[in-house]
Amino acid sequence: MDKIVVVGAGPAGMMAAIKAAENGASVVLLEKMKRAGKKMLITGKGRCNITNVAEVPELIKNIPGNGKFLNSCIRAFDNEDVQYFFNGIEVPTKVERGGRVFPVSDKAADVVDAMVLQLHELGVKLYTEVKVSEILVQGNKAVGVKTDDGQKFEAEAVILATGGSSYPGTGSTGDGYKMADKIGHKVVTPLPALVPLELEEEWVKDLQGVSLRNVRVTLFADEKRITDMFGEMLFTHFGVSGPIILSLSRKTAQLLEEGSFVELMIDLKPALSFEQLDARVLRDFEKYQRKEMKNALKDLLPGRLIPPILDGAYIEPDRMVNSITKEERHRLINVLKGLLVTVTKTRPIAEAIVTAGGVDVKEINPKTMESKLIKNLYFAGEVVDVDAYTGGYNLQAAFSMGAAAGNWSVWNDEEE
């Protein structure tokens, strides 16, 4: 039997170990934390967003970080395969808003426990609290791994699935990048992806906890429009977060790294044109004509958002509504349609949900996930320079890469 050593018991590593064992290999799975799947336990707010039911082209579109590279392995093990796999190990699934797939129990622990049980049933030897420090290479062939305490595990194939650099408390501390770099692989500089953003404006601190739905946020770099997102966002004590902010954060991190001046423009009423919003504001002004401006926008905005909006429009909050000129009203509409904030930095990579960057995909076979530089070395999961938006796409990518690496680590020998 082939002896396969898998490094890292996250979603990609566990799937790789399961697939290799299903193909008859003798598999050793090494995890440095006390238990497997620690990061999976916090995904989807503890519910574990396993995948998304979108068609494959849509899946790939939602993986901005080298999604096209995954075309082969996602088609070989797609979202239907993922659901079939989990249903088969007694984790029934359900589909929610946005096509997101969760376990019926809403418990990430059920997903992890079922995978660990499957590992045991297939005879995979799972060792926890074992930190791998080096991939052993002879000639141009991977022959095993070495641990921090000098222990060696020989192997006919090695699968590196150590994760990225985000949430280091779960074990993702960039170890795989160092190991890959040491044996000659190019590592694209890791940056935070799916991470909140810090803003320059002091007034955002007063908005901590204010959530906005159905807004459009446009990303600008050096006053040039880059992209936009529609959906929900949240103000925090340091800046902004929420689904659309997280989706914009990957590009934001790259732009900041390049030294660009980065701004976000928030359209608070994207469903209304300037003229339609003007008509709406006029109706409110008619309704509250004898009130002060700070009390006249309560039907339109959350209370705490009114002061910065009025400030942006250069309107004193205690001005009477019936004294507002047409020019001032139009300034107000422009702020409602384009509230500008300045991004100073992302939150630290340790707070990112996923990492952008990692082992360069140009040096990996996209069908098999085998290294193009070192035979019998495979990569899977976040250690690879692949990252996706929220919605189940990151776990789908991890499972697809893990399945490819697990299968081909066994099948390659059969082909020779």
Tab-separated table of C-alpha atoms in Angstrom:
chain	number	residue	atom	x	y	z
A	1	MET	CA	0.000	0.000	0.000
A	2	ASP	CA	1.094	3.591	-0.662
A	3	LYS	CA	2.004	5.473	2.460
A	4	ILE	CA	0.654	8.997	2.255
A	5	VAL	CA	1.478	11.646	4.848
A	6	VAL	CA	-0.961	14.562	5.064
A	7	VAL	CA	0.159	17.654	6.983
A	8	GLY	CA	-2.723	19.629	8.497
A	9	ALA	CA	-6.127	18.329	9.617
A	10	GLY	CA	-8.299	21.175	8.368
A	11	PRO	CA	-11.027	20.723	5.719
A	12	ALA	CA	-8.556	20.188	2.845
A	13	GLY	CA	-6.263	17.904	4.835
A	14	MET	CA	-9.047	15.725	6.233
A	15	MET	CA	-10.668	15.404	2.793
A	16	ALA	CA	-7.301	14.506	1.245
A	17	ALA	CA	-6.681	11.855	3.896
A	18	ILE	CA	-10.180	10.398	3.438
A	19	LYS	CA	-9.855	10.193	-0.362
A	20	ALA	CA	-6.371	8.655	-0.207
A	21	ALA	CA	-7.583	6.064	2.320
A	22	GLU	CA	-10.664	5.285	0.198
A	23	ASN	CA	-8.235	4.448	-2.608
A	24	GLY	CA	-6.475	1.920	-0.408
A	25	ALA	CA	-3.507	3.971	0.779
A	26	SER	CA	-2.025	3.770	4.253
A	27	VAL	CA	-2.506	7.332	5.487
A	28	VAL	CA	-0.952	9.307	8.327
A	29	LEU	CA	-2.539	12.681	9.142
A	30	LEU	CA	-0.477	15.071	11.270
A	31	GLU	CA	-2.067	18.032	13.075
A	32	LYS	CA	-0.237	20.443	15.384
A	33	MET	CA	-3.331	21.467	17.373
A	34	LYS	CA	-5.005	19.368	20.075
A	35	ARG	CA	-7.875	18.487	17.762
A	36	ALA	CA	-8.642	18.321	14.057
A	37	GLY	CA	-10.699	20.935	12.222
A	38	LYS	CA	-10.289	23.697	14.773
A	39	LYS	CA	-10.785	26.516	12.257
A	40	MET	CA	-13.805	24.743	10.751
A	41	LEU	CA	-15.510	24.963	14.123
A	42	ILE	CA	-15.739	28.754	13.829
A	43	THR	CA	-16.692	28.979	10.139
A	44	GLY	CA	-20.156	30.258	9.272
A	45	LYS	CA	-20.439	31.715	12.789
A	46	GLY	CA	-20.101	28.231	14.232
A	47	ARG	CA	-22.590	26.702	11.787
A	48	CYS	CA	-20.089	25.703	9.031
A	49	ASN	CA	-21.101	26.926	5.557
A	50	ILE	CA	-20.039	23.711	3.771
A	51	THR	CA	-20.531	24.840	0.158
A	52	ASN	CA	-22.829	26.771	-2.167
A	53	VAL	CA	-25.341	25.347	-4.671
A	54	ALA	CA	-24.289	27.753	-7.461
A	55	GLU	CA	-23.369	26.287	-10.865
A	56	VAL	CA	-19.642	25.635	-11.323
A	57	PRO	CA	-18.979	28.799	-13.433
A	58	GLU	CA	-20.656	30.845	-10.682
A	59	LEU	CA	-18.605	29.064	-8.005
A	60	ILE	CA	-15.412	29.974	-9.841
A	61	LYS	CA	-16.589	33.572	-10.303
A	62	ASN	CA	-16.920	33.815	-6.510
A	63	ILE	CA	-13.301	32.758	-6.043
A	64	PRO	CA	-11.490	35.988	-7.010
A	65	GLY	CA	-8.148	34.571	-5.937
A	66	ASN	CA	-7.215	32.236	-8.843
A	67	GLY	CA	-10.650	30.666	-9.213
A	68	LYS	CA	-9.920	29.586	-12.813
A	69	PHE	CA	-7.028	27.471	-11.531
A	70	LEU	CA	-9.616	25.377	-9.650
A	71	ASN	CA	-11.761	24.608	-12.708
A	72	SER	CA	-10.525	21.007	-13.047
A	73	CYS	CA	-10.606	19.999	-9.402
A	74	ILE	CA	-13.983	21.642	-8.701
A	75	ARG	CA	-15.529	19.862	-11.700
A	76	ALA	CA	-14.010	16.580	-10.456
A	77	PHE	CA	-15.447	17.084	-6.954
A	78	ASP	CA	-18.163	19.725	-7.104
A	79	ASN	CA	-20.786	21.075	-4.695
A	80	GLU	CA	-23.145	18.155	-5.368
A	81	ASP	CA	-20.303	15.746	-4.549
A	82	VAL	CA	-19.632	17.652	-1.315
A	83	GLN	CA	-23.280	17.389	-0.237
A	84	TYR	CA	-23.401	13.704	-1.247
A	85	PHE	CA	-20.214	13.074	0.755
A	86	PHE	CA	-21.590	14.680	3.928
A	87	ASN	CA	-25.009	13.085	3.605
A	88	GLY	CA	-23.166	9.774	3.279
A	89	ILE	CA	-21.375	10.277	6.599
A	90	GLU	CA	-24.651	11.169	8.311
A	91	VAL	CA	-24.452	14.961	8.097
A	92	PRO	CA	-27.740	15.970	6.406
A	93	THR	CA	-27.563	19.365	4.747
A	94	LYS	CA	-29.923	22.239	3.939
A	95	VAL	CA	-29.818	25.201	1.553
A	96	GLU	CA	-30.317	28.744	2.809
A	97	ARG	CA	-30.455	32.260	1.368
A	98	GLY	CA	-27.833	32.904	-1.290
A	99	GLY	CA	-27.483	29.181	-2.038
A	100	ARG	CA	-25.414	28.593	1.093
A	101	VAL	CA	-25.327	24.989	2.337
A	102	PHE	CA	-25.247	24.229	6.078
A	103	PRO	CA	-25.633	21.103	8.191
A	104	VAL	CA	-29.272	20.681	9.257
A	105	SER	CA	-28.099	20.748	12.889
A	106	ASP	CA	-26.471	24.190	12.424
A	107	LYS	CA	-23.457	22.833	14.287
A	108	ALA	CA	-19.949	23.016	12.789
A	109	ALA	CA	-18.862	20.449	15.391
A	110	ASP	CA	-21.121	17.846	13.728
A	111	VAL	CA	-19.289	18.369	10.422
A	112	VAL	CA	-15.851	18.060	12.007
A	113	ASP	CA	-16.795	15.084	14.189
A	114	ALA	CA	-18.268	13.202	11.209
A	115	MET	CA	-15.073	13.727	9.191
A	116	VAL	CA	-12.896	12.597	12.100
A	117	LEU	CA	-15.076	9.492	12.560
A	118	GLN	CA	-14.718	8.747	8.842
A	119	LEU	CA	-10.927	9.049	9.144
A	120	HIS	CA	-10.941	6.483	11.961
A	121	GLU	CA	-13.260	4.121	10.079
A	122	LEU	CA	-10.948	4.217	7.058
A	123	GLY	CA	-7.925	3.431	9.240
A	124	VAL	CA	-6.231	6.830	8.891
A	125	LYS	CA	-3.701	7.367	11.675
A	126	LEU	CA	-4.465	10.825	13.057
A	127	TYR	CA	-1.768	12.300	15.286
A	128	THR	CA	-2.528	15.598	17.023
A	129	GLU	CA	-0.063	17.971	18.704
A	130	VAL	CA	2.568	17.025	16.138
A	131	LYS	CA	4.188	20.030	14.444
A	132	VAL	CA	5.814	19.359	11.085
A	133	SER	CA	8.750	21.652	10.343
A	134	GLU	CA	10.210	20.274	7.109
A	135	ILE	CA	9.335	18.384	3.942
A	136	LEU	CA	12.006	15.778	3.226
A	137	VAL	CA	13.156	15.721	-0.396
A	138	GLN	CA	15.578	13.373	-2.172
A	139	GLY	CA	16.560	14.468	-5.659
A	140	ASN	CA	13.355	16.109	-6.852
A	141	LYS	CA	11.038	13.757	-4.973
A	142	ALA	CA	9.206	14.198	-1.638
A	143	VAL	CA	9.980	11.246	0.625
A	144	GLY	CA	8.468	12.279	3.959
A	145	VAL	CA	8.349	14.945	6.644
A	146	LYS	CA	10.265	15.893	9.761
A	147	THR	CA	8.700	17.242	12.959
A	148	ASP	CA	9.906	19.909	15.382
A	149	ASP	CA	11.181	17.260	17.787
A	150	GLY	CA	13.188	15.474	15.074
A	151	GLN	CA	10.755	12.641	14.365
A	152	LYS	CA	10.593	11.523	10.729
A	153	PHE	CA	7.595	10.141	8.841
A	154	GLU	CA	8.585	8.478	5.584
A	155	ALA	CA	6.087	8.588	2.733
A	156	GLU	CA	5.592	7.823	-0.928
A	157	ALA	CA	3.646	11.082	-1.217
A	158	VAL	CA	3.244	14.164	0.971
A	159	ILE	CA	0.160	16.395	0.964
A	160	LEU	CA	0.703	19.847	2.459
A	161	ALA	CA	-2.592	21.295	3.788
A	162	THR	CA	-1.429	23.543	6.602
A	163	GLY	CA	-3.803	26.480	5.995
A	164	GLY	CA	-2.904	30.155	5.708
A	165	SER	CA	-1.990	32.837	8.245
A	166	SER	CA	-5.443	33.833	9.467
A	167	TYR	CA	-6.853	32.983	12.907
A	168	PRO	CA	-3.463	31.729	14.248
A	169	GLY	CA	-5.195	30.456	17.388
A	170	THR	CA	-6.668	27.690	15.236
A	171	GLY	CA	-3.232	26.606	13.979
A	172	SER	CA	-2.996	28.675	10.782
A	173	THR	CA	0.342	30.361	11.377
A	174	GLY	CA	1.919	30.233	7.923
A	175	ASP	CA	4.026	27.110	8.586
A	176	GLY	CA	3.279	25.683	5.142
A	177	TYR	CA	4.557	28.815	3.409
A	178	LYS	CA	7.925	28.444	5.126
A	179	MET	CA	8.171	24.739	4.285
A	180	ALA	CA	7.266	25.305	0.634
A	181	ASP	CA	9.669	28.241	0.331
A	182	LYS	CA	12.494	26.180	1.846
A	183	ILE	CA	12.246	23.569	-0.924
A	184	GLY	CA	12.130	26.111	-3.743
A	185	HIS	CA	8.456	26.955	-4.219
A	186	LYS	CA	7.466	30.568	-4.815
A	187	VAL	CA	5.123	31.911	-2.140
A	188	VAL	CA	2.951	34.864	-3.137
A	189	THR	CA	3.043	37.369	-0.247
A	190	PRO	CA	0.167	36.528	2.116
A	191	LEU	CA	-2.353	39.344	2.620
A	192	PRO	CA	-5.569	39.378	4.639
A	193	ALA	CA	-8.754	38.553	2.723
A	194	LEU	CA	-12.290	38.631	4.131
A	195	VAL	CA	-11.169	41.070	6.784
A	196	PRO	CA	-12.698	44.254	8.292
A	197	LEU	CA	-11.282	47.638	7.271
A	198	GLU	CA	-10.056	50.524	9.417
A	199	LEU	CA	-11.164	54.053	8.528
A	200	GLU	CA	-9.587	57.470	9.065
A	201	GLU	CA	-12.826	59.230	10.039
A	202	GLU	CA	-13.271	59.688	13.782
A	203	TRP	CA	-17.087	59.763	13.611
A	204	VAL	CA	-17.290	56.057	12.748
A	205	LYS	CA	-16.554	55.260	16.412
A	206	ASP	CA	-19.936	56.745	17.331
A	207	LEU	CA	-21.620	54.359	14.874
A	208	GLN	CA	-20.296	51.124	16.388
A	209	GLY	CA	-22.932	48.436	15.918
A	210	VAL	CA	-24.973	50.316	13.287
A	211	SER	CA	-25.892	47.857	10.541
A	212	LEU	CA	-26.929	48.917	7.027
A	213	ARG	CA	-28.850	46.700	4.627
A	214	ASN	CA	-29.260	47.054	0.872
A	215	VAL	CA	-26.462	49.566	0.404
A	216	ARG	CA	-23.890	49.772	-2.394
A	217	VAL	CA	-20.232	50.308	-1.546
A	218	THR	CA	-17.813	51.343	-4.306
A	219	LEU	CA	-14.052	50.928	-3.916
A	220	PHE	CA	-11.808	53.735	-5.223
A	221	ALA	CA	-8.020	53.781	-5.534
A	222	ASP	CA	-6.373	57.141	-6.224
A	223	GLU	CA	-9.838	58.466	-7.157
A	224	LYS	CA	-10.306	55.751	-9.794
A	225	ARG	CA	-13.314	53.440	-9.472
A	226	ILE	CA	-12.225	49.811	-8.990
A	227	THR	CA	-15.336	47.742	-8.169
A	228	ASP	CA	-18.496	47.756	-6.057
A	229	MET	CA	-20.656	45.445	-3.938
A	230	PHE	CA	-24.325	45.496	-2.930
A	231	GLY	CA	-25.649	44.112	0.345
A	232	GLU	CA	-25.081	44.486	4.084
A	233	MET	CA	-22.368	46.275	6.038
A	234	LEU	CA	-21.655	47.136	9.656
A	235	PHE	CA	-19.907	50.008	11.415
A	236	THR	CA	-17.402	49.071	14.143
A	237	HIS	CA	-15.310	51.021	16.647
A	238	PHE	CA	-12.413	51.053	14.163
A	239	GLY	CA	-14.186	51.227	10.800
A	240	VAL	CA	-16.406	48.899	8.789
A	241	SER	CA	-17.158	45.201	8.466
A	242	GLY	CA	-19.990	42.989	7.234
A	243	PRO	CA	-20.454	40.833	4.105
A	244	ILE	CA	-19.837	43.403	1.352
A	245	ILE	CA	-16.881	44.964	3.173
A	246	LEU	CA	-15.288	41.535	3.613
A	247	SER	CA	-15.791	40.816	-0.086
A	248	LEU	CA	-14.076	44.099	-1.013
A	249	SER	CA	-11.231	43.607	1.475
A	250	ARG	CA	-9.004	41.377	-0.679
A	251	LYS	CA	-8.680	44.011	-3.394
A	252	THR	CA	-8.400	46.726	-0.750
A	253	ALA	CA	-5.466	44.925	0.891
A	254	GLN	CA	-3.672	44.670	-2.464
A	255	LEU	CA	-4.250	48.357	-3.245
A	256	LEU	CA	-3.001	49.438	0.183
A	257	GLU	CA	0.063	47.204	-0.246
A	258	GLU	CA	0.757	48.990	-3.553
A	259	GLY	CA	0.577	52.351	-1.793
A	260	SER	CA	-2.718	53.548	-3.278
A	261	PHE	CA	-4.987	56.104	-1.608
A	262	VAL	CA	-8.103	54.006	-0.924
A	263	GLU	CA	-11.634	55.270	-0.355
A	264	LEU	CA	-15.075	53.717	-0.046
A	265	MET	CA	-18.173	55.482	-1.336
A	266	ILE	CA	-21.363	54.323	0.379
A	267	ASP	CA	-24.630	54.742	-1.499
A	268	LEU	CA	-27.184	54.542	1.303
A	269	LYS	CA	-30.154	54.453	-1.097
A	270	PRO	CA	-28.963	52.611	-4.243
A	271	ALA	CA	-32.507	51.643	-5.298
A	272	LEU	CA	-33.402	55.334	-5.790
A	273	SER	CA	-32.045	57.696	-8.429
A	274	PHE	CA	-30.980	61.213	-7.406
A	275	GLU	CA	-34.374	62.547	-8.552
A	276	GLN	CA	-36.359	59.819	-6.784
A	277	LEU	CA	-34.451	60.336	-3.543
A	278	ASP	CA	-34.908	64.095	-3.831
A	279	ALA	CA	-38.681	63.565	-4.115
A	280	ARG	CA	-38.582	61.261	-1.076
A	281	VAL	CA	-36.621	63.816	0.979
A	282	LEU	CA	-39.051	66.562	-0.059
A	283	ARG	CA	-41.944	64.486	1.297
A	284	ASP	CA	-40.108	64.053	4.607
A	285	PHE	CA	-39.335	67.768	4.718
A	286	GLU	CA	-43.021	68.513	4.207
A	287	LYS	CA	-43.898	66.091	7.012
A	288	TYR	CA	-41.309	67.523	9.448
A	289	GLN	CA	-41.198	71.148	8.242
A	290	ARG	CA	-41.429	72.584	11.770
A	291	LYS	CA	-38.696	70.333	13.193
A	292	GLU	CA	-34.919	70.651	13.350
A	293	MET	CA	-32.903	68.800	10.696
A	294	LYS	CA	-31.483	66.332	13.229
A	295	ASN	CA	-35.049	65.070	13.787
A	296	ALA	CA	-36.243	65.218	10.174
A	297	LEU	CA	-34.316	62.273	8.722
A	298	LYS	CA	-35.382	59.561	11.166
A	299	ASP	CA	-37.618	57.859	8.565
A	300	LEU	CA	-34.681	57.711	6.171
A	301	LEU	CA	-31.665	56.819	8.311
A	302	PRO	CA	-30.610	55.159	11.577
A	303	GLY	CA	-30.487	57.886	14.251
A	304	ARG	CA	-26.738	57.716	14.871
A	305	LEU	CA	-25.985	58.097	11.160
A	306	ILE	CA	-27.830	61.444	10.887
A	307	PRO	CA	-25.085	63.692	12.430
A	308	PRO	CA	-22.257	62.618	10.057
A	309	ILE	CA	-24.609	62.831	7.059
A	310	LEU	CA	-25.629	66.393	7.962
A	311	ASP	CA	-21.997	67.272	8.653
A	312	GLY	CA	-21.014	65.937	5.212
A	313	ALA	CA	-23.694	68.133	3.647
A	314	TYR	CA	-22.554	71.193	5.690
A	315	ILE	CA	-25.982	71.514	7.340
A	316	GLU	CA	-26.216	72.439	11.019
A	317	PRO	CA	-28.239	69.776	12.908
A	318	ASP	CA	-30.382	72.385	14.668
A	319	ARG	CA	-31.376	74.178	11.451
A	320	MET	CA	-35.136	74.235	10.907
A	321	VAL	CA	-36.302	72.058	8.013
A	322	ASN	CA	-38.327	74.872	6.437
A	323	SER	CA	-35.162	77.006	6.166
A	324	ILE	CA	-33.217	74.504	4.045
A	325	THR	CA	-32.502	75.734	0.514
A	326	LYS	CA	-32.707	73.652	-2.657
A	327	GLU	CA	-28.913	73.762	-2.952
A	328	GLU	CA	-28.513	72.462	0.601
A	329	ARG	CA	-31.076	69.729	-0.024
A	330	HIS	CA	-29.175	68.629	-3.125
A	331	ARG	CA	-25.939	68.544	-1.126
A	332	LEU	CA	-27.721	66.248	1.319
A	333	ILE	CA	-28.868	63.951	-1.513
A	334	ASN	CA	-25.294	63.778	-2.838
A	335	VAL	CA	-24.023	62.660	0.580
A	336	LEU	CA	-26.793	60.064	0.916
A	337	LYS	CA	-25.833	58.727	-2.516
A	338	GLY	CA	-22.090	58.987	-1.956
A	339	LEU	CA	-20.829	59.025	1.635
A	340	LEU	CA	-17.023	58.963	1.283
A	341	VAL	CA	-14.727	57.354	3.855
A	342	THR	CA	-10.965	56.807	3.757
A	343	VAL	CA	-9.447	53.365	4.375
A	344	THR	CA	-6.187	53.518	6.320
A	345	LYS	CA	-5.512	49.779	6.603
A	346	THR	CA	-7.080	46.370	6.946
A	347	ARG	CA	-7.379	44.693	10.323
A	348	PRO	CA	-4.417	42.361	11.002
A	349	ILE	CA	-4.071	39.149	8.989
A	350	ALA	CA	-4.648	37.256	12.259
A	351	GLU	CA	-8.254	38.542	12.175
A	352	ALA	CA	-8.861	37.661	8.522
A	353	ILE	CA	-11.269	34.828	7.757
A	354	VAL	CA	-8.955	33.649	4.972
A	355	THR	CA	-5.551	34.520	3.548
A	356	ALA	CA	-4.882	35.756	0.031
A	357	GLY	CA	-1.481	34.610	-1.213
A	358	GLY	CA	0.350	31.356	-0.651
A	359	VAL	CA	2.078	28.772	-2.844
A	360	ASP	CA	2.064	30.066	-6.427
A	361	VAL	CA	-0.541	28.224	-8.525
A	362	LYS	CA	1.785	28.392	-11.562
A	363	GLU	CA	3.924	25.771	-9.818
A	364	ILE	CA	1.035	23.360	-9.140
A	365	ASN	CA	-0.724	20.986	-11.559
A	366	PRO	CA	-4.368	22.200	-11.459
A	367	LYS	CA	-5.794	18.728	-12.152
A	368	THR	CA	-3.811	16.735	-9.591
A	369	MET	CA	-2.584	19.462	-7.150
A	370	GLU	CA	0.913	17.975	-7.472
A	371	SER	CA	3.940	20.236	-7.371
A	372	LYS	CA	5.482	20.879	-10.792
A	373	LEU	CA	8.876	21.182	-9.097
A	374	ILE	CA	8.931	18.234	-6.704
A	375	LYS	CA	7.388	14.873	-7.519
A	376	ASN	CA	4.969	13.282	-5.054
A	377	LEU	CA	4.400	16.583	-3.230
A	378	TYR	CA	0.819	17.857	-3.278
A	379	PHE	CA	-0.850	21.005	-1.995
A	380	ALA	CA	-4.434	21.586	-0.844
A	381	GLY	CA	-6.439	24.312	0.843
A	382	GLU	CA	-5.481	27.761	2.000
A	383	VAL	CA	-1.722	27.132	1.777
A	384	VAL	CA	-2.292	27.566	-1.983
A	385	ASP	CA	-2.734	31.087	-3.426
A	386	VAL	CA	-6.514	30.691	-3.698
A	387	ASP	CA	-9.217	32.592	-1.808
A	388	ALA	CA	-12.935	33.211	-2.214
A	389	TYR	CA	-15.819	35.373	-1.053
A	390	THR	CA	-18.040	34.346	1.855
A	391	GLY	CA	-20.935	32.018	1.078
A	392	GLY	CA	-19.431	28.519	1.183
A	393	TYR	CA	-16.931	29.075	-1.616
A	394	ASN	CA	-13.752	28.802	0.480
A	395	LEU	CA	-14.723	25.438	1.963
A	396	GLN	CA	-15.772	24.162	-1.473
A	397	ALA	CA	-12.329	25.134	-2.780
A	398	ALA	CA	-10.658	23.366	0.166
A	399	PHE	CA	-12.691	20.166	-0.289
A	400	SER	CA	-12.110	20.098	-4.062
A	401	MET	CA	-8.355	20.602	-3.709
A	402	GLY	CA	-8.201	18.057	-0.900
A	403	ALA	CA	-10.110	15.466	-2.940
A	404	ALA	CA	-7.828	15.996	-5.960
A	405	ALA	CA	-4.650	15.734	-3.874
A	406	GLY	CA	-5.922	12.681	-1.992
A	407	ASN	CA	-6.984	10.834	-5.128
A	408	TRP	CA	-4.015	11.691	-7.343
A	409	SER	CA	-1.421	11.015	-4.637
A	410	VAL	CA	-2.522	7.371	-5.016
A	411	TRP	CA	-3.472	7.306	-8.704
A	412	ASN	CA	-0.214	8.819	-9.988
A	413	ASP	CA	1.745	5.697	-9.108
A	414	GLU	CA	-0.845	3.555	-10.890
A	415	GLU	CA	-0.352	5.565	-14.089
A	416	GLU	CA	3.420	5.016	-14.193
